[in-house]
mmCIF file of C-alpha atoms in Angstrom:
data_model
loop_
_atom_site.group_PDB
_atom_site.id
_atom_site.type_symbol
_atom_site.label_atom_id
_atom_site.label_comp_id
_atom_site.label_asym_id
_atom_site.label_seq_id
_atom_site.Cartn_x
_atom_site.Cartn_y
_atom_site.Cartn_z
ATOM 1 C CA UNK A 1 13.849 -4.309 -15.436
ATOM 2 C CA UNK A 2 10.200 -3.263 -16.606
ATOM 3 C CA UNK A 3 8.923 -5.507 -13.725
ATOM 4 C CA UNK A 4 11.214 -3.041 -11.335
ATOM 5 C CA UNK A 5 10.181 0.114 -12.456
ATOM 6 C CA UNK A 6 6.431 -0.347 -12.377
ATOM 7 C CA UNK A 7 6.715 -1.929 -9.100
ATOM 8 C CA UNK A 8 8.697 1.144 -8.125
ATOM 9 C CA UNK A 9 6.356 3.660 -9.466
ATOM 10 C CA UNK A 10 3.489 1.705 -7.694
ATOM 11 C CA UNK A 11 5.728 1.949 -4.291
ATOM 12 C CA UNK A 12 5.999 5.655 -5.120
ATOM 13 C CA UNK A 13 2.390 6.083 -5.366
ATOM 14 C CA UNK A 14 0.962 3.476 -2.817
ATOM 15 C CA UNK A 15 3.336 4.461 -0.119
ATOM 16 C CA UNK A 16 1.750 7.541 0.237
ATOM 17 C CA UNK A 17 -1.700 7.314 -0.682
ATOM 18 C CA UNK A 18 -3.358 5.469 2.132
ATOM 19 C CA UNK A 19 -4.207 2.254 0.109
ATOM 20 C CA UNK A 20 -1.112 -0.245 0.786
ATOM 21 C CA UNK A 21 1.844 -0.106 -0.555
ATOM 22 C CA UNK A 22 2.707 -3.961 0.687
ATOM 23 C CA UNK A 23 -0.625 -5.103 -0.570
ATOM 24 C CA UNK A 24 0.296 -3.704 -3.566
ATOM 25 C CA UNK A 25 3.581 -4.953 -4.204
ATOM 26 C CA UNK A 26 2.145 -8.324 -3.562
ATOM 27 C CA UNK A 27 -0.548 -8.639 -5.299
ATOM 28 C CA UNK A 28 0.863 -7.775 -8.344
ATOM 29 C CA UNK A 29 3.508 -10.292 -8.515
ATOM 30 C CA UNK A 30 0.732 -12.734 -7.386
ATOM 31 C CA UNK A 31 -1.630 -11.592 -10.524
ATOM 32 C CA UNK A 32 0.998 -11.221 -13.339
ATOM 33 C CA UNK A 33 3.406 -14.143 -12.265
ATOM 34 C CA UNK A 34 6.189 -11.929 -11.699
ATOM 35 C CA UNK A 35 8.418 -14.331 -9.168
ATOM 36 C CA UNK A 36 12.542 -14.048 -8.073
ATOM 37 C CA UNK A 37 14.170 -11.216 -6.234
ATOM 38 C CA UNK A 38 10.844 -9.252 -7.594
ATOM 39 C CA UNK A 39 8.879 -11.190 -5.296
ATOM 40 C CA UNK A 40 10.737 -10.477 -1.878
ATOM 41 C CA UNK A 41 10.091 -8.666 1.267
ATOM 42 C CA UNK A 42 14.234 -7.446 0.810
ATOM 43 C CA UNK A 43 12.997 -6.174 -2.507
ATOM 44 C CA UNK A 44 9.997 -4.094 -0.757
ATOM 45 C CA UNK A 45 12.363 -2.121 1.651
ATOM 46 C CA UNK A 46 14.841 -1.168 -1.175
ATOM 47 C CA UNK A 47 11.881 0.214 -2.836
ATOM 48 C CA UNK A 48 10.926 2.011 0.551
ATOM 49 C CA UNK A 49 14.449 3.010 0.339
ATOM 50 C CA UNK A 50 13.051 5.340 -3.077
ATOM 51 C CA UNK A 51 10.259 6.692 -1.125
ATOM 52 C CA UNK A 52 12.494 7.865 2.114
ATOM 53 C CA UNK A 53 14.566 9.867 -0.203
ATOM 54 C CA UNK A 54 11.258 11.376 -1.398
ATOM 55 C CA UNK A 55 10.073 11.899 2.404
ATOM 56 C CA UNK A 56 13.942 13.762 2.731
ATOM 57 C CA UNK A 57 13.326 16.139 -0.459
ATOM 58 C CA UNK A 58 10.418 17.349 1.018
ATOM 59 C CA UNK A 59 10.368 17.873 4.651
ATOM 60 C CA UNK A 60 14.049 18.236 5.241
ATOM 61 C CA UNK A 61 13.285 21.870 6.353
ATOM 62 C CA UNK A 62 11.294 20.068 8.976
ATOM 63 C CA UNK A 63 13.769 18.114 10.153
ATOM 64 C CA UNK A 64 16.498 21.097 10.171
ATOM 65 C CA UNK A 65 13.968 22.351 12.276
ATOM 66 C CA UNK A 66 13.125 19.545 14.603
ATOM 67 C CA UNK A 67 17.180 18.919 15.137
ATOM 68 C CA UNK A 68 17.674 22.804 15.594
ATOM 69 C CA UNK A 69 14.497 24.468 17.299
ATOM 70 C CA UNK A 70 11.484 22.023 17.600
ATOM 71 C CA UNK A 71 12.794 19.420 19.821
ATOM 72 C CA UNK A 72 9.239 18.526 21.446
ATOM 73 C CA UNK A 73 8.255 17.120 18.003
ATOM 74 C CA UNK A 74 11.049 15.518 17.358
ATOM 75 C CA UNK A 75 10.646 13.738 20.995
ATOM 76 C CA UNK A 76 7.301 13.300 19.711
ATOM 77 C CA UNK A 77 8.401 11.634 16.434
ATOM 78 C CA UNK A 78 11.117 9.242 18.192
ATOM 79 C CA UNK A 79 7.667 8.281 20.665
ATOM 80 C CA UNK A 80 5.775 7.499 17.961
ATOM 81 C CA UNK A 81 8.281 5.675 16.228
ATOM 82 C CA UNK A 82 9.395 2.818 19.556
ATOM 83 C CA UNK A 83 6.125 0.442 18.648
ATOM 84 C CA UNK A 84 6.775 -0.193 15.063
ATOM 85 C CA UNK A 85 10.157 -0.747 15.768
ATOM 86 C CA UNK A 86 9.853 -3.428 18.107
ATOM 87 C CA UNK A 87 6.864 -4.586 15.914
ATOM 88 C CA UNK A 88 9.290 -5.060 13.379
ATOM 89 C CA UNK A 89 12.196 -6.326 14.598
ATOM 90 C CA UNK A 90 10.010 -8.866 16.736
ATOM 91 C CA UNK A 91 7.697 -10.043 13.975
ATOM 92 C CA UNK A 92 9.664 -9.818 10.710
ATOM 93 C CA UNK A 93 10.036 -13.000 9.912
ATOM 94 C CA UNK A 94 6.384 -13.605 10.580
ATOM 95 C CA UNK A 95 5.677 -11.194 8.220
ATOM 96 C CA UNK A 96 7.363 -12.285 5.468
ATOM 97 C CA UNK A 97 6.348 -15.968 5.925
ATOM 98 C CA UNK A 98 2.622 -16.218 7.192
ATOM 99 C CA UNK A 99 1.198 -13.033 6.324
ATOM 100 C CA UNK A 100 2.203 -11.862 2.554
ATOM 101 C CA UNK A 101 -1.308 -13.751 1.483
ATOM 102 C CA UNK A 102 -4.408 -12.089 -0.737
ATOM 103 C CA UNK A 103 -6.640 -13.822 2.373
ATOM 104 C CA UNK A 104 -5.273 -10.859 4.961
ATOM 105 C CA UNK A 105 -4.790 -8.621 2.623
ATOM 106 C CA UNK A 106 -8.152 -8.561 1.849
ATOM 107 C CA UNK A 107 -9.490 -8.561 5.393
ATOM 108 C CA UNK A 108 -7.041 -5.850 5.886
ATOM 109 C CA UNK A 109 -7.889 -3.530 3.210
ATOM 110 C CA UNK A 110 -11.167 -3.749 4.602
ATOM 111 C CA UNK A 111 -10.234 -3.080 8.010
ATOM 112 C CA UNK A 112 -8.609 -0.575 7.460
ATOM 113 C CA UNK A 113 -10.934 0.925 5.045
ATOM 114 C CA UNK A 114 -13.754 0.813 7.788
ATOM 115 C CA UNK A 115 -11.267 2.509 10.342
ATOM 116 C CA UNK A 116 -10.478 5.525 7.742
ATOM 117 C CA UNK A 117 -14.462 5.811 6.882
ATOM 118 C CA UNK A 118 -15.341 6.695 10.740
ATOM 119 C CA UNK A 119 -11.501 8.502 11.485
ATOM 120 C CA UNK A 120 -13.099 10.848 8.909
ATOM 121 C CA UNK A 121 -16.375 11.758 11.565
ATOM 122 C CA UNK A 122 -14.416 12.003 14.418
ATOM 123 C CA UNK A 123 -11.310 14.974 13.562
ATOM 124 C CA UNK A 124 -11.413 17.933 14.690
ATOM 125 C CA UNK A 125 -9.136 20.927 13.947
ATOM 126 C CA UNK A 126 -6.177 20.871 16.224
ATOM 127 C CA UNK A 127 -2.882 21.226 14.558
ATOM 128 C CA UNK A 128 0.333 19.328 14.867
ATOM 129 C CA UNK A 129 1.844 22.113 17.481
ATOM 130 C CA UNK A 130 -1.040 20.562 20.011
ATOM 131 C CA UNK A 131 0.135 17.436 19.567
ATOM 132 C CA UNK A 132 0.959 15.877 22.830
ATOM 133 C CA UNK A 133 2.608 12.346 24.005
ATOM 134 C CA UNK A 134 -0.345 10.406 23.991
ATOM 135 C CA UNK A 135 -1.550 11.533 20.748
ATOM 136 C CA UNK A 136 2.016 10.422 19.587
ATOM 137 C CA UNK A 137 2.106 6.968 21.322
ATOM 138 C CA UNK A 138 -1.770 6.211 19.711
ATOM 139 C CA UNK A 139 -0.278 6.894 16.402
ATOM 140 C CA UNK A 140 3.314 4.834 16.817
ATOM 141 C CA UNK A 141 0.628 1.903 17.793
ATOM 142 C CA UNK A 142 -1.474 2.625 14.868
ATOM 143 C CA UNK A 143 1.758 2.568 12.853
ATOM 144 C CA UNK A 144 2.912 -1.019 14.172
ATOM 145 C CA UNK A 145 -0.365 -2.376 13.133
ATOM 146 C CA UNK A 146 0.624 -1.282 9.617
ATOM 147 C CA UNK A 147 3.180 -4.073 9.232
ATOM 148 C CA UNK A 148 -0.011 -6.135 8.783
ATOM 149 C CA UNK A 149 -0.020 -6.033 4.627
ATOM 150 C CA UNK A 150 -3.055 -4.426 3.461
ATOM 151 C CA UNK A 151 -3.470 -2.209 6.572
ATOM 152 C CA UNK A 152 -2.019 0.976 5.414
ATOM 153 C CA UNK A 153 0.778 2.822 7.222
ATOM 154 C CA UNK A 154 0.036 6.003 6.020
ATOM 155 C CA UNK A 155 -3.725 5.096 6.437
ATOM 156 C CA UNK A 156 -4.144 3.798 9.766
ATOM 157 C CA UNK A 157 -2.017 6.479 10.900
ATOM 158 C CA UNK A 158 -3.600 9.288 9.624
ATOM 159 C CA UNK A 159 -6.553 8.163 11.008
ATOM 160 C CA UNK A 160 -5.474 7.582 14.326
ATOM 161 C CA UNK A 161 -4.717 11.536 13.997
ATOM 162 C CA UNK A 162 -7.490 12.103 12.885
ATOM 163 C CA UNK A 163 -9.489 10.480 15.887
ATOM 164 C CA UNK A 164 -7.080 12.419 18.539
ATOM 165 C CA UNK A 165 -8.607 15.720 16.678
ATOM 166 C CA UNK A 166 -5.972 16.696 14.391
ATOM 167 C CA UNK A 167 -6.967 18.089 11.119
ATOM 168 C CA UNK A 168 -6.498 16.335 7.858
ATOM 169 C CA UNK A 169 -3.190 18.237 6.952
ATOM 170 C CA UNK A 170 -1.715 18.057 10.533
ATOM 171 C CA UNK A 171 -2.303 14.200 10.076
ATOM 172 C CA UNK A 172 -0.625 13.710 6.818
ATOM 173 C CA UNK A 173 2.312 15.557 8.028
ATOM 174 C CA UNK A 174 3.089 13.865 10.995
ATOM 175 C CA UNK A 175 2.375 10.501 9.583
ATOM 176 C CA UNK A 176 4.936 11.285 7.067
ATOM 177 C CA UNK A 177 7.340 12.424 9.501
ATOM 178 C CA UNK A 178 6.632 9.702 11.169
ATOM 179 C CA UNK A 179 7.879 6.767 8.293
ATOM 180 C CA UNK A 180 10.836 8.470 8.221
ATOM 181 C CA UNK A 181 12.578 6.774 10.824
ATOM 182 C CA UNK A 182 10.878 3.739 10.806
ATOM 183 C CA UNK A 183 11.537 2.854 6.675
ATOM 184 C CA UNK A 184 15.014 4.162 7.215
ATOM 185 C CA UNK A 185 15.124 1.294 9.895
ATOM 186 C CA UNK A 186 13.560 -1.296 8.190
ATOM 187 C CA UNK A 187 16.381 -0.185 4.999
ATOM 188 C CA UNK A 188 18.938 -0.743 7.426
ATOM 189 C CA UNK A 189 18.010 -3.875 8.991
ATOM 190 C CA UNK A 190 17.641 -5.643 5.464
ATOM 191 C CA UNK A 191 21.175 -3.510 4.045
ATOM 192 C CA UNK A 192 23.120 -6.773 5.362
ATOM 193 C CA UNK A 193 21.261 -9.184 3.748
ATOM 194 C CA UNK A 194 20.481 -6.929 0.416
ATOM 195 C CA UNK A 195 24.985 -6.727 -0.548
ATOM 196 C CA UNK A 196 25.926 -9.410 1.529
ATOM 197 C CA UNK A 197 27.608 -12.594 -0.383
ATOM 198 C CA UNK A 198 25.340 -14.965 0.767
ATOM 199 C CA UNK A 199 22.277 -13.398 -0.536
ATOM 200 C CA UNK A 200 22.307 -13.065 -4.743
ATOM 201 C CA UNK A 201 20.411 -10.050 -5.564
ATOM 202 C CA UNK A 202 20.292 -8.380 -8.918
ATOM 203 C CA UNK A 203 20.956 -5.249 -7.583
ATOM 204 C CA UNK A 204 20.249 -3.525 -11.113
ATOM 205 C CA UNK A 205 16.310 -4.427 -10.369
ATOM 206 C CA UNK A 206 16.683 -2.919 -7.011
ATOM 207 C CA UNK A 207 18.384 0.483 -8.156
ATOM 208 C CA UNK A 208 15.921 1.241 -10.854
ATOM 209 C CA UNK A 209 13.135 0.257 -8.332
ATOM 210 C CA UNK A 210 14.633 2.565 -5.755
ATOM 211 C CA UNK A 211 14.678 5.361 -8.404
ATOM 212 C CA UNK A 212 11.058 5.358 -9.855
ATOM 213 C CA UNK A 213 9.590 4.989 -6.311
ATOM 214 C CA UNK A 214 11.894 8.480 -5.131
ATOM 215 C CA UNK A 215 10.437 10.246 -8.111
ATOM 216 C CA UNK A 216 7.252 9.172 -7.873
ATOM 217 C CA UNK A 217 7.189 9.453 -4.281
ATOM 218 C CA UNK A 218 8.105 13.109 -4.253
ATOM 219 C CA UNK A 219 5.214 13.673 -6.645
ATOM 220 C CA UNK A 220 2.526 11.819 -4.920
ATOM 221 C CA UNK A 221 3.675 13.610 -1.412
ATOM 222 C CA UNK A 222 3.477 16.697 -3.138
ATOM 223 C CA UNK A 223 -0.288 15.990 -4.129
ATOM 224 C CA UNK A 224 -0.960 14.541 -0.879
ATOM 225 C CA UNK A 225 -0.515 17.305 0.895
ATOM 226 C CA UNK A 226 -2.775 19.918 -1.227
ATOM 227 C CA UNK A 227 -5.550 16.856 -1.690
ATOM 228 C CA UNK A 228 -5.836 16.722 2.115
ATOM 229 C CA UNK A 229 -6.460 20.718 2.878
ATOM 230 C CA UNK A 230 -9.941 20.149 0.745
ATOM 231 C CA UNK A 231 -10.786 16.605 0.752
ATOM 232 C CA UNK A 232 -11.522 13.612 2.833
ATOM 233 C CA UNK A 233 -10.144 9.796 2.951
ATOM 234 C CA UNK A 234 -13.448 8.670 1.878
ATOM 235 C CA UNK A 235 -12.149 8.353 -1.840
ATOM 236 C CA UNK A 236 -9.387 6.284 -0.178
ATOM 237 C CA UNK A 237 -12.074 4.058 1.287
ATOM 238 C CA UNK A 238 -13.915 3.126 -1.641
ATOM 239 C CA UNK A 239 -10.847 1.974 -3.435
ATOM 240 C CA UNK A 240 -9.988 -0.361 -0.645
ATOM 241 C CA UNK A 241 -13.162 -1.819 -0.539
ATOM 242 C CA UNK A 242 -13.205 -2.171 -4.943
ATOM 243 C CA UNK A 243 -9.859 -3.715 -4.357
ATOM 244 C CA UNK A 244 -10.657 -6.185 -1.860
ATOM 245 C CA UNK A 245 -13.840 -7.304 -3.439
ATOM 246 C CA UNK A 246 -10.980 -7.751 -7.092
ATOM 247 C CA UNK A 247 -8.549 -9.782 -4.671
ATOM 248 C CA UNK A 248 -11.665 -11.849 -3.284
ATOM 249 C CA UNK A 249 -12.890 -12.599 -6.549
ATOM 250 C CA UNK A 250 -9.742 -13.691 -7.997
ATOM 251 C CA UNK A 251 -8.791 -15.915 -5.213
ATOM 252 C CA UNK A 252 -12.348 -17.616 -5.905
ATOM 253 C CA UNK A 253 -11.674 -17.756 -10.008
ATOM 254 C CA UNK A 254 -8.509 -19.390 -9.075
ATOM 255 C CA UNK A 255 -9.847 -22.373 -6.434
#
């Protein structure tokens, strides 16, 4: 139960903050041993689960909006959303079997890490009202890259904004629009598997992960948000590349 809330607090946080949230939730199961339904791509998305409630509390007035008055953006927002979706209902299982490794997450962090560093010389200020279709369908592809572990969702995405000219906080609010479809599909495509009788899941582990990554998911979009009107990714950046060079250094300790 421990093991579930700290993983849940680390979704809550990582989701967010444009480090990983996957990496995250594997490496530390990988470092401290932790194994079972802890360990489990099924357990990731009912975590996500937490942080989609968090995304609700605090942009539902957006979405009241987008359903009653702004239906460009929300055109916008289904755009965006088509590549990850395929992404992920194409290349789940490769996902969960060939790519859940501290070798690509690594090279991802890294990636990724290099594509926020330069996203941050490119941006202009152009807010989320000029957003247009292509800006949208650079980010949804930005977004499918992030099934990669290690890449970043909210990273890669924000960047991708930011190299179409959006500012920082026009960025950060889109790409969080933006998950909001696509982790309330990726909850729903693993809610059969997750109660069904062939699959044994302690489903007390997954509801007190689901409710420390909510709270701390509200809080950490809540910072989010107010970090971005004054600072840059670059912070972002450095941690990647202090993580990678951790994960790189324990795979060596360990061979």
């Amino acid at each position: 139960m421990v093991e579930a809330i700290i993983l849940g607090i680390v979704q809550g946080i990582t989701e967010f903050f444009p480090v990983s949230s996957t990496a995250h939730l594997v490496l530390l199961p990988w470092v401290f041993r932790w194994g079972g339904d802890l360990n489990t791509l099924t357990f990731d998305v009912a975590l996500h689960a937490g942080t989609l409630l968090a995304l609700v509390l605090c942009f539902w007035r957006d979405w009241v909006e987008m359903l009653t008055q702004k239906h460009r953006l929300l055109f916008l927002i289904i755009a965006a959303s088509v590549p990850a979706g395929v992404a992920g209902v194409l290349f789940n299982d490769m996902v969960e079997e060939s790519l859940r490794s501290p070798y690509i997450i690594s090279i991802a962090l890294i990636a990724g890490g290099i594509i926020m560093f330069f996203s941050e010389k490119m941006f202009k200020h152009r807010s989320m009202e000029k957003l247009n279709l292509p800006d949208a369908l650079l980010i949804g592809i930005a977004q499918a890259v992030a099934l990669i572990p290690g890449v970043s969702r909210s990273g890669i995405t924000i960047s991708a904004g930011l190299f179409r000219g959006l500012d920082r906080t026009s960025s950060a609010r889109f790409s969080f629009l933006l998950s909001t479809p696509i982790v309330a599909g990726a909850a729903l495509l693993h809610a059969k598997q997750m109660i069904s009788g062939d699959a044994h899941y302690n489903l007390d582990l997954f509801w007190a992960g689901f409710a420390a990554s909510a709270v701390t998911g509200f809080m950490a979009i809540q910072f989010l948000m107010s970090f971005f009107k004054k600072y840059s990714l670059n912070i972002f950046v450095y941690y990647r590349f202090f993580l990678a060079a951790v994960i790189i250094l324990g795979i060596w300790l360990k061979t």
